[in-house]
Coordinates of C-alpha atoms and ligand atoms in Angstrom, one line a residue:
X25 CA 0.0 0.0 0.0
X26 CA 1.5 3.8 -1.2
X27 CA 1.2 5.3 2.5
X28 CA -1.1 8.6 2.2
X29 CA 0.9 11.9 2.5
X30 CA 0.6 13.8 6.0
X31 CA -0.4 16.8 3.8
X32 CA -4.0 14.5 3.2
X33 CA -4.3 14.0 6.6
X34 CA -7.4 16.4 8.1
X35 CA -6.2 19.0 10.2
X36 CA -6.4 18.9 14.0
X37 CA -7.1 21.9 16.1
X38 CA -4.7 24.1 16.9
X39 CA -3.9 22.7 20.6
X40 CA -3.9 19.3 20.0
X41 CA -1.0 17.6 20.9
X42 CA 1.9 15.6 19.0
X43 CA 3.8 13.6 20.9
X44 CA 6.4 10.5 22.0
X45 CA 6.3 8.4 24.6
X46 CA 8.8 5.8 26.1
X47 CA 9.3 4.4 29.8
X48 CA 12.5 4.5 32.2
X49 CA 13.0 0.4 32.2
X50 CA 12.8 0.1 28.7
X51 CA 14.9 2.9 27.5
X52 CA 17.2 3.9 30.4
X53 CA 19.7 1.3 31.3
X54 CA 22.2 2.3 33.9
X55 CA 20.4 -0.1 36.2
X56 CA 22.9 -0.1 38.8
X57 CA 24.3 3.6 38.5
X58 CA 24.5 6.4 40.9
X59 CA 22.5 5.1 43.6
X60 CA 19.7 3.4 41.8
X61 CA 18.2 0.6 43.8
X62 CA 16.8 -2.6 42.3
X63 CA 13.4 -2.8 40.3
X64 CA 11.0 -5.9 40.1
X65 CA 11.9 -5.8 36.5
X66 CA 15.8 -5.8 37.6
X67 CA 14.6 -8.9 39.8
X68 CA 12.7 -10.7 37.0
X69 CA 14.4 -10.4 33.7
X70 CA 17.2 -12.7 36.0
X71 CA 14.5 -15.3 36.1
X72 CA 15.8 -18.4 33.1
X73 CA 12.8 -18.2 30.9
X74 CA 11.2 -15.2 32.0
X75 CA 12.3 -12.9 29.4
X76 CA 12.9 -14.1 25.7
X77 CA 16.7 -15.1 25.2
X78 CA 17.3 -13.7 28.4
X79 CA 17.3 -10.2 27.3
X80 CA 17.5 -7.7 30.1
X81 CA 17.0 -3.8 30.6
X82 CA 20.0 -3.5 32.1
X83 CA 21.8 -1.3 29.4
X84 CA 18.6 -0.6 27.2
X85 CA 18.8 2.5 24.7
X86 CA 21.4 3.7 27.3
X87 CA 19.6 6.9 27.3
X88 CA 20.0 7.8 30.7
X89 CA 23.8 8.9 29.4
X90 CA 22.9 9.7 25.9
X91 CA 19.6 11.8 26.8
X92 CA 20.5 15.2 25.2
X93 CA 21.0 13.1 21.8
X94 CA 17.3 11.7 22.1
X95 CA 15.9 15.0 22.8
X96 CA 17.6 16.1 19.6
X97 CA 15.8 13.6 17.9
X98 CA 12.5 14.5 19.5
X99 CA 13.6 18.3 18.1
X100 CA 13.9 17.1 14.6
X101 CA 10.4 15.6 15.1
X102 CA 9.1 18.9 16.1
X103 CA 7.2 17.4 18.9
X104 CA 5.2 19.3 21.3
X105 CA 5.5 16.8 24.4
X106 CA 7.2 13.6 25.2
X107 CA 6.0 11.4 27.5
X108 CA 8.9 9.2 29.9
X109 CA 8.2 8.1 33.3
X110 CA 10.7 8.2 36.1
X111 CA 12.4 5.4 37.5
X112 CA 11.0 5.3 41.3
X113 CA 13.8 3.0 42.5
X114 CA 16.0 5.6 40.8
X115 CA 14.7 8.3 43.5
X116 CA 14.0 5.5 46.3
X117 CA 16.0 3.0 46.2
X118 CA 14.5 1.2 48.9
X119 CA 11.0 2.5 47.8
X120 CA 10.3 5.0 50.8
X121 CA 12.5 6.7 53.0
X122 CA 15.8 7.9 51.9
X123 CA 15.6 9.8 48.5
X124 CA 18.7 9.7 46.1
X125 CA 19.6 12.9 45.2
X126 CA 21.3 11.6 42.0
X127 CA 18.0 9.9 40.3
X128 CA 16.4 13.5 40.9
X129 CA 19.6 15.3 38.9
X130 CA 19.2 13.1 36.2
X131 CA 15.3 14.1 35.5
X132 CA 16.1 17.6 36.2
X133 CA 18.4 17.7 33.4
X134 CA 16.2 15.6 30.9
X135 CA 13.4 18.6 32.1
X136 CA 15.5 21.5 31.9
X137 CA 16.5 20.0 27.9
X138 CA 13.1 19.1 26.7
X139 CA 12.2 22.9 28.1
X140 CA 14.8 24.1 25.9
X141 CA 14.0 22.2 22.8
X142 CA 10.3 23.3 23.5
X143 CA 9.0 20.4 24.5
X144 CA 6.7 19.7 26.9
X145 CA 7.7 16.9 29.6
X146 CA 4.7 14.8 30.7
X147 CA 6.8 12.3 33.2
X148 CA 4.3 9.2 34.1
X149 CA 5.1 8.2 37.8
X150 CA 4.6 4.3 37.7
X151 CA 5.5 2.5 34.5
X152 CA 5.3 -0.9 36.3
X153 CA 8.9 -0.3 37.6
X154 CA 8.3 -1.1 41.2
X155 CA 11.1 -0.9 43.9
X156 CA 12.0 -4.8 44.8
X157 CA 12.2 -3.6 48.2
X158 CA 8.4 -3.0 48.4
X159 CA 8.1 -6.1 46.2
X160 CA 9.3 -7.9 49.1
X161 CA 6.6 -6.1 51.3
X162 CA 4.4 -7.5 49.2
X163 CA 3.9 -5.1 46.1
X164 CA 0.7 -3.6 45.3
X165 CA -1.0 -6.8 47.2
X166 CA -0.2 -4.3 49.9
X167 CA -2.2 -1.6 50.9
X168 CA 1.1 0.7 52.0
X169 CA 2.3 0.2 48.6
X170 CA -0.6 2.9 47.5
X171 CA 0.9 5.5 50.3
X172 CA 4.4 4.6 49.3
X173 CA 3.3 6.1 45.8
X174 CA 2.0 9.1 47.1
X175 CA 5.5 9.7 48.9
X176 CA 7.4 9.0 46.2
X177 CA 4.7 11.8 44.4
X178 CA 5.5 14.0 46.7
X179 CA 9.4 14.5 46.2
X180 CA 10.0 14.3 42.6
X181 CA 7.1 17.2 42.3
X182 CA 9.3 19.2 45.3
X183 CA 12.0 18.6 42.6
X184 CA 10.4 19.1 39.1
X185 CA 6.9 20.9 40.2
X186 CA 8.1 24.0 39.4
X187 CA 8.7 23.3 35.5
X188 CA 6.6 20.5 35.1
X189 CA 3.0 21.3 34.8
X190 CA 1.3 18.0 33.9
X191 CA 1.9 14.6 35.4
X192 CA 0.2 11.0 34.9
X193 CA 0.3 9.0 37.8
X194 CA -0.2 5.0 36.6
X195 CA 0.6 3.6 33.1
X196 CA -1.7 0.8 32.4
X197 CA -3.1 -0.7 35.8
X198 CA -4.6 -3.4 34.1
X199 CA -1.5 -4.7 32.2
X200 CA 0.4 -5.0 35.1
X201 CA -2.1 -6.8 36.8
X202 CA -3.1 -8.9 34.4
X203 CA 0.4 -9.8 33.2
X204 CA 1.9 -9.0 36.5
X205 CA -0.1 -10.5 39.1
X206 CA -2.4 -12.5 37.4
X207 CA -0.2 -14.2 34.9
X208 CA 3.0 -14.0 36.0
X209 CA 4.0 -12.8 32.6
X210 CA 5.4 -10.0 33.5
X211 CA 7.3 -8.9 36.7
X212 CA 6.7 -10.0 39.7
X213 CA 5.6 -12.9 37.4
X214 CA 2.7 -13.7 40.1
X215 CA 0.3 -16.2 38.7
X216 CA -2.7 -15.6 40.7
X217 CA -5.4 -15.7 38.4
X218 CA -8.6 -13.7 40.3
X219 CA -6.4 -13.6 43.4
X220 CA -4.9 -10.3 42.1
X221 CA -7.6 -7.3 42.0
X222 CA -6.8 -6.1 45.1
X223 CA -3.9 -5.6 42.9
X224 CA -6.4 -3.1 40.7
X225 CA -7.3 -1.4 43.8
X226 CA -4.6 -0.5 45.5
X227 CA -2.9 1.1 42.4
X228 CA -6.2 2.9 41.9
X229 CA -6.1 4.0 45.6
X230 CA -2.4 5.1 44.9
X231 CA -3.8 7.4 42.1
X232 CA -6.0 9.0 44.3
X233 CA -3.2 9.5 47.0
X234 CA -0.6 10.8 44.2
X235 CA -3.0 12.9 42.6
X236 CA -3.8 14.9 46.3
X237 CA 0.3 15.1 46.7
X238 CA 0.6 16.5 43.1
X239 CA -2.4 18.7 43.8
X240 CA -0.8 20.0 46.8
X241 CA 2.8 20.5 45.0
X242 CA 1.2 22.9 42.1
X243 CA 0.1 20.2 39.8
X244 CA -2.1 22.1 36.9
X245 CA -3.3 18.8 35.0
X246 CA -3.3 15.2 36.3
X247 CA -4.1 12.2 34.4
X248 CA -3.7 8.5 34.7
X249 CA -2.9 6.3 31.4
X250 CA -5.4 2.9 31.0
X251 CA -5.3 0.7 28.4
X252 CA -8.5 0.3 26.0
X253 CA -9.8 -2.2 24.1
X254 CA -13.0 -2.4 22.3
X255 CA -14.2 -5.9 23.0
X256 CA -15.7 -7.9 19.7
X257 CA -17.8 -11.2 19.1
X258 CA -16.8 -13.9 16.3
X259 CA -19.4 -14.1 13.6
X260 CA -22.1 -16.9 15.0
X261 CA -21.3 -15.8 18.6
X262 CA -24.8 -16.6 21.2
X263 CA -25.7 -15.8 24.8
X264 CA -22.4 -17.1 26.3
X265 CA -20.1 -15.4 23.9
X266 CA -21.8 -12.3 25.2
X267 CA -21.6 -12.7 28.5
X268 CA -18.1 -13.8 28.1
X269 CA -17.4 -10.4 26.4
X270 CA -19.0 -8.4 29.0
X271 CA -17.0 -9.8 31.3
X272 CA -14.1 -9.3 29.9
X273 CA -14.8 -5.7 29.1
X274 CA -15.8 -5.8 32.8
X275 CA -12.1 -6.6 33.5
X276 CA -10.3 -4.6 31.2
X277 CA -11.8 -1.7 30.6
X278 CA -14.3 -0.9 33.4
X279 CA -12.7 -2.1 36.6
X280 CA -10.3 0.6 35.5
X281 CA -12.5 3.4 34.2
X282 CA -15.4 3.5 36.2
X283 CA -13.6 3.8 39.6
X284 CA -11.9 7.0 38.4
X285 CA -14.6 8.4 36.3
X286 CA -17.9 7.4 38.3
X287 CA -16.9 6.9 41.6
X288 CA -17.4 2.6 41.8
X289 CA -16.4 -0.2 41.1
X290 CA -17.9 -2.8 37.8
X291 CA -20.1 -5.8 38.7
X292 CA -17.3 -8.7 39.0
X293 CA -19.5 -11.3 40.2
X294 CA -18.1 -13.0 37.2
X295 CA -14.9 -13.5 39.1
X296 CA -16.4 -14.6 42.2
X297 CA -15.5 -11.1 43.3
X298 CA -18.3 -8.9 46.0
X299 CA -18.1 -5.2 45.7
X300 CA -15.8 -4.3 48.1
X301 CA -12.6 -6.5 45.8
X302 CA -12.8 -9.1 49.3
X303 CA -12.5 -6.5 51.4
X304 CA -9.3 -4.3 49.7
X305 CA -12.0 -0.9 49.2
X306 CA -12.1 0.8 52.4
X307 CA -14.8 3.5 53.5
X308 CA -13.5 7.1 51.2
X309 CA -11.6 4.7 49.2
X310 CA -13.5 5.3 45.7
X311 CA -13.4 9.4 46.7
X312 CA -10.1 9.8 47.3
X313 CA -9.9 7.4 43.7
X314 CA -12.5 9.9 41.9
X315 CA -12.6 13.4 43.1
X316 CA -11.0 15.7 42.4
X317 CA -12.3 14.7 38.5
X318 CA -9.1 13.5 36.1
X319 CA -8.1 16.6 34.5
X320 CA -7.5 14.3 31.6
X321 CA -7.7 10.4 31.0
X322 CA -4.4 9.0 29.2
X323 CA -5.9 6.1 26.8
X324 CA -3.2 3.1 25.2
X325 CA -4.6 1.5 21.9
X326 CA -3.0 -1.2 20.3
X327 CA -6.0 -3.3 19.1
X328 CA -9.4 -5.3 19.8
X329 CA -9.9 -8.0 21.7
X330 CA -11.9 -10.9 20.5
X331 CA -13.6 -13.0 23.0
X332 CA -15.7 -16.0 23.2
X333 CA -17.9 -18.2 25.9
X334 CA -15.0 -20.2 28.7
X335 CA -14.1 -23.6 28.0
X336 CA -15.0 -26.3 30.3
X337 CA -11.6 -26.3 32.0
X338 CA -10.8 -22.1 31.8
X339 CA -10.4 -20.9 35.5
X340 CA -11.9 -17.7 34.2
X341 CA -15.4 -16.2 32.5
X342 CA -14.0 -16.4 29.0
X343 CA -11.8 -17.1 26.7
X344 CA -9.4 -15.1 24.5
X345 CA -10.2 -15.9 20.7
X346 CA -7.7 -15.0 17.5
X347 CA -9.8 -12.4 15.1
X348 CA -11.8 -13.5 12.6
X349 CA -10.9 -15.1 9.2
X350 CA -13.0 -12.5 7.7
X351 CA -12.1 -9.5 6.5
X352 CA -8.8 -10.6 7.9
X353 CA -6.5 -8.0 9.3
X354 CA -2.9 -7.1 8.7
X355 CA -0.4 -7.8 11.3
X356 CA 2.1 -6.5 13.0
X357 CA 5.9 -8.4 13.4
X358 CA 4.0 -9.0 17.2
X359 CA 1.4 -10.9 15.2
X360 CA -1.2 -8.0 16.7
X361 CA -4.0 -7.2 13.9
X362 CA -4.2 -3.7 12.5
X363 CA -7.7 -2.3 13.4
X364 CA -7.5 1.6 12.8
X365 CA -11.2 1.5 13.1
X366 CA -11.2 0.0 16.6
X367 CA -9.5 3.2 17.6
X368 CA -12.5 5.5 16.7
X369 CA -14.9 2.9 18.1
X370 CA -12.8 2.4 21.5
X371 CA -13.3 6.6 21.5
X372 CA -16.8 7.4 21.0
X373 CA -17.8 4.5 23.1
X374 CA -15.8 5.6 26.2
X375 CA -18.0 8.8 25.0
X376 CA -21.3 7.2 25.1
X377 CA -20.2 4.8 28.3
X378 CA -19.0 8.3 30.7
X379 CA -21.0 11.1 29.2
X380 CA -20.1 14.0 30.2
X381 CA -18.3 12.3 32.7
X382 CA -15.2 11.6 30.7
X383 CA -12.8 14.3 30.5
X384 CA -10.6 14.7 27.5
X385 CA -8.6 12.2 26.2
X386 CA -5.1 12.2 25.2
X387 CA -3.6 9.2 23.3
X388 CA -0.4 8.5 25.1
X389 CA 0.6 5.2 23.6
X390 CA 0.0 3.9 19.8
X391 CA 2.3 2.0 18.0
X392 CA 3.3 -1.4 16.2
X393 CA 6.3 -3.4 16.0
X394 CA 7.9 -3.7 12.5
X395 CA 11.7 -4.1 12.4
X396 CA 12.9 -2.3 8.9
X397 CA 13.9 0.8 8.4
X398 CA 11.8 1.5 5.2
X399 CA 8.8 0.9 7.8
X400 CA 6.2 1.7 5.4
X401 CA 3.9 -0.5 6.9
X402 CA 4.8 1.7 10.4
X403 CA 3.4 4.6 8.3
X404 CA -0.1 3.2 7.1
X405 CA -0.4 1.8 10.7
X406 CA 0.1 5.7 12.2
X407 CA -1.7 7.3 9.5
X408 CA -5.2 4.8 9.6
X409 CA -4.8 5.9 13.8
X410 CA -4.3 9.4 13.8
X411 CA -6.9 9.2 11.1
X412 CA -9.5 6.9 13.2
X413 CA -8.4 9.8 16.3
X414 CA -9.5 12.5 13.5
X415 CA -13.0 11.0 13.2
X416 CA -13.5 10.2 17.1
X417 CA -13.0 14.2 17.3
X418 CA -15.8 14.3 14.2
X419 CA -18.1 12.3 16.0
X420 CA -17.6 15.1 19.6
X421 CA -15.3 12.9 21.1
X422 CA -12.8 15.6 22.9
X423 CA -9.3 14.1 22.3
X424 CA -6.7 16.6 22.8
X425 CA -3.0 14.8 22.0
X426 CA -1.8 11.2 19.9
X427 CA 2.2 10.0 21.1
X428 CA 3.6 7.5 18.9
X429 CA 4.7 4.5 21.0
X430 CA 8.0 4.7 20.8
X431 CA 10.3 7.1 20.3
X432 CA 12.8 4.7 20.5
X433 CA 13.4 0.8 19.8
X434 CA 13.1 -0.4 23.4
X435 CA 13.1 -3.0 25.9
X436 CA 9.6 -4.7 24.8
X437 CA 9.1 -6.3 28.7
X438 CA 8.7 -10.2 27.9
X439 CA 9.7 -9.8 24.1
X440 CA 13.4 -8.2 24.7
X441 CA 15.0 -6.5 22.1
X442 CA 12.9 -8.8 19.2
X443 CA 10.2 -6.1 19.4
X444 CA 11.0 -2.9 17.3
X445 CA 8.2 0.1 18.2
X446 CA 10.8 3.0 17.5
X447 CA 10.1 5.8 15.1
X448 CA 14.3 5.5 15.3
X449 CA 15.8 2.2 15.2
X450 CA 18.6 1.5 17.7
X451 CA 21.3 -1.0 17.3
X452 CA 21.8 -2.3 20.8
X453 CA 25.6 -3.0 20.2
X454 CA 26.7 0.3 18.7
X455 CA 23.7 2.7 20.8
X456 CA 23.8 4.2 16.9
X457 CA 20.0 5.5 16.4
X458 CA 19.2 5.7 12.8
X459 CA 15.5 7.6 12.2
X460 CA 13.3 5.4 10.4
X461 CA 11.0 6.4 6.9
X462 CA 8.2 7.1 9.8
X463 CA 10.4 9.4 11.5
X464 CA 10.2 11.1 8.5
X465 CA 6.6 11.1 7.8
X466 CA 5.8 11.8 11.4
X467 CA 7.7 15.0 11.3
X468 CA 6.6 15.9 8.0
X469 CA 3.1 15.3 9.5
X470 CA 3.9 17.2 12.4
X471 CA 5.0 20.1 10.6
X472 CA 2.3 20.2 8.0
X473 CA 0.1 20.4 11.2
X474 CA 2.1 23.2 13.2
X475 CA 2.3 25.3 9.7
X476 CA -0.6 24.3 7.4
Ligands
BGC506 C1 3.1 -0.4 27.4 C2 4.5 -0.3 26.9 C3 4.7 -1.4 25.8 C4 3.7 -1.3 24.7 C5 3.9 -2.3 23.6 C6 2.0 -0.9 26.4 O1 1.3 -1.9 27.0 O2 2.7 0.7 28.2 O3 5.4 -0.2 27.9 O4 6.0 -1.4 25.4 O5 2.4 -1.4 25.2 O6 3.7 -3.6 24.1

């Protein structure tokens, strides 16, 4: 397919935001520099097995030395913000307590050289990078972990609050439940099954606690980032594919979004869950959790999920089924289907679902794997999004920003380096970064945006 030219794409309004995102584990390395304690990923990437070919994030894209060459990069993009998170263990290296002064330097300078390159740094707080230390407390099983977050809030905004403006407290609850807690997938690699949501509400509850600690510090705009995914039938599907699906949407979707938006929790009866998660949602819990409102709500798209009725032996409400045969969908090198159009109907649903409830929307992760440089399938994948983003605003959806996942060719958790998201390819032997045909376009696209 010739990809379209960003000059065809339909303008945006004048505010809306174009971005980059990437997250400390995956792009930082320096695991064990200047003071830096020990993450849960720095624990389970050791694990034989865990990670494929026993890739680890210990060196990454290196940017924690070579920073002022990525922002360069993000210059010649001409973005407006970048979206990173900050390493907690970096900051607390035992997860409360004692702070390390040199994990606050090093985000003060990647601050201070966005600022100068005109960009706007939107740091995300928890990128599923939790201290091992509170791992061994228990992790977000634990109550305290919540409170631990709001500490840890509280003295990178003394630090940054001044010149940093907006902040997103969580990336993804549900992925790092599901795939943390649930799974075991991902680090801590607990396989718990319905055993973690207290796991859902405790990082909720750590939103709410952040968010007050932020609030308190100056903070103009607080959002958190949750993963979408517009849930689909196969062809054929009957009674129990549906009740499947609402369950599943149940799961991924609302336990995650209604808390924050309306105050309470889904009906998770499904799970064999009651409505206080077993007894993890305290009295105030689901205020502190909801008000103040979300001055914005961060959604991750990468596709649709397909679900059908449980088999007799599944330990959960339904099962997880491959897309249909028909139309049939492109895929990415991650095997995920391209489904532009899922993006517009993930929107306006979250639109119909919150009313006037849902407070704008910023994209702050889309993206697909491809590994060549001459990504041109990278290109059709960003221009059917931004695209599918263009008609959600059509339709009165209020979405005010899209940030390409990644920047940079990362750490892709489970995958390793075999995963390649980056706008700019890196080659992890050299650290060379060499911009990608995308990189072109998305500048191009940028700029066509920014000057008509
Ligand atoms: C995460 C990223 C990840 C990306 C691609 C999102 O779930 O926030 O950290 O690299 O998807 O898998």
């Amino acid at each position: 397919m010739i990809p379209l030219s960003p000059r065809q794409l339909p303008q945006f309004p004048a505010v809306f935001e174009w971005g980059a995102a990437t997250a400390a584990y995956q792009v930082e390395g320096a695991a064990e520099e200047d003071g830096k304690g020990p993450s849960i990923w720095d624990a389970f990437v050791r694990r034989p097995g865990a990670v494929r070919d026993g890739h680890t994030g210990a060196t990454a894209c290196d940017h924690y030395h070579r920073y002022a060459e990525d922002i360069a990069l993000m210059r010649g993009l001409g973005l407006d913000a970048y979206r990173f998170s900050i390493s907690w263990p970096r900051i607390l290296p035992e997860g409360t307590g004692r702070i390390e002064p040199r994990g606050l330097d090093f985000y003060d300078r990647l601050v201070d050289g966005l600022l100068a390159a005109g960009i706007s740094p939107v740091p995300t707080l928890f990128h599923w990078d939790l201290p091992q230390a509170l791992e061994e407390g228990g992790g977000w099983l634990e109550r305290d972990t919540a409170y631990r977050l709001a500490e840890y809030a509280g003295v990178v905004a003394d630090r940054l609050g001044d010149r940093v403006r907006r902040w997103i407290t969580l990336n993804e609850p549900f992925v790092h439940m599901a795939f943390g807690y649930a799974f075991g997938v991902h680090a801590p690699g607990r396989a718990l099954l319905t055993g973690a949501l207290p796991v859902a509400h405790h990082q909720l509850l750590g939103h709410g606690l952040a968010a007050a600690a932020l609030r308190e510090r100056g903070a103009e705009r607080i959002l958190t980032t949750n993963n979408c995914t517009p849930v689909r039938l196969l062809p054929g599907a009957g009674e129990a594919d549906r009740a499947a699906a609402e369950a599943y949407d149940a799961l991924h979707n609302r336990l995650f979004n209604d808390p924050l938006l309306l105050g309470r929790y889904p009906d998770l009866k499904a799970y064999g869950a009651s409505e206080d998660l077993d007894g993890a949602v305290r009295d105030g819990d689901l205020d502190l959790i909801s008000s103040p409102p979300l001055d914005g709500l961060g959604v991750n798209y990468y596709n649709p999920t397909w679900i059908t009725a449980p088999g007799p032996d599944a330990g959960l409400p339904f099962d997880l089924a491959e897309p249909p045969a028909e139309p049939g969908y492109e895929r990415t090198a991650f095997g995920w289907p391209v489904v532009p159009e899922g993006l517009t109907e993930l929107l306006t649903g979250l639109r119909s679902r919150y009313g006037d409830a849902l407070p704008p929307i910023t994209i702050t992760e889309n993206g697909c794997s491809y590994p060549e440089l001459d990504d041109r399938r990278r290109i059709d994948y960003l221009d059917g999004h931004v695209r599918a983003v263009a008609a959600a605003i059509e339709a009165g959806v209020d979405v005010r920003g899209y940030y390409v996942w990644s920047l940079l060719d990362n750490f892709e958790w489970a995958e390793g380096y075999h995963q390649r998201f980056g706008l700019v390819q890196v080659d992890f032997e050299t650290q060379t970064r060499t911009p990608r045909e995308s990189y072109a376009w998305y500048r191009d696209a940028i700029a066509t945006q920014h000057h008509g």
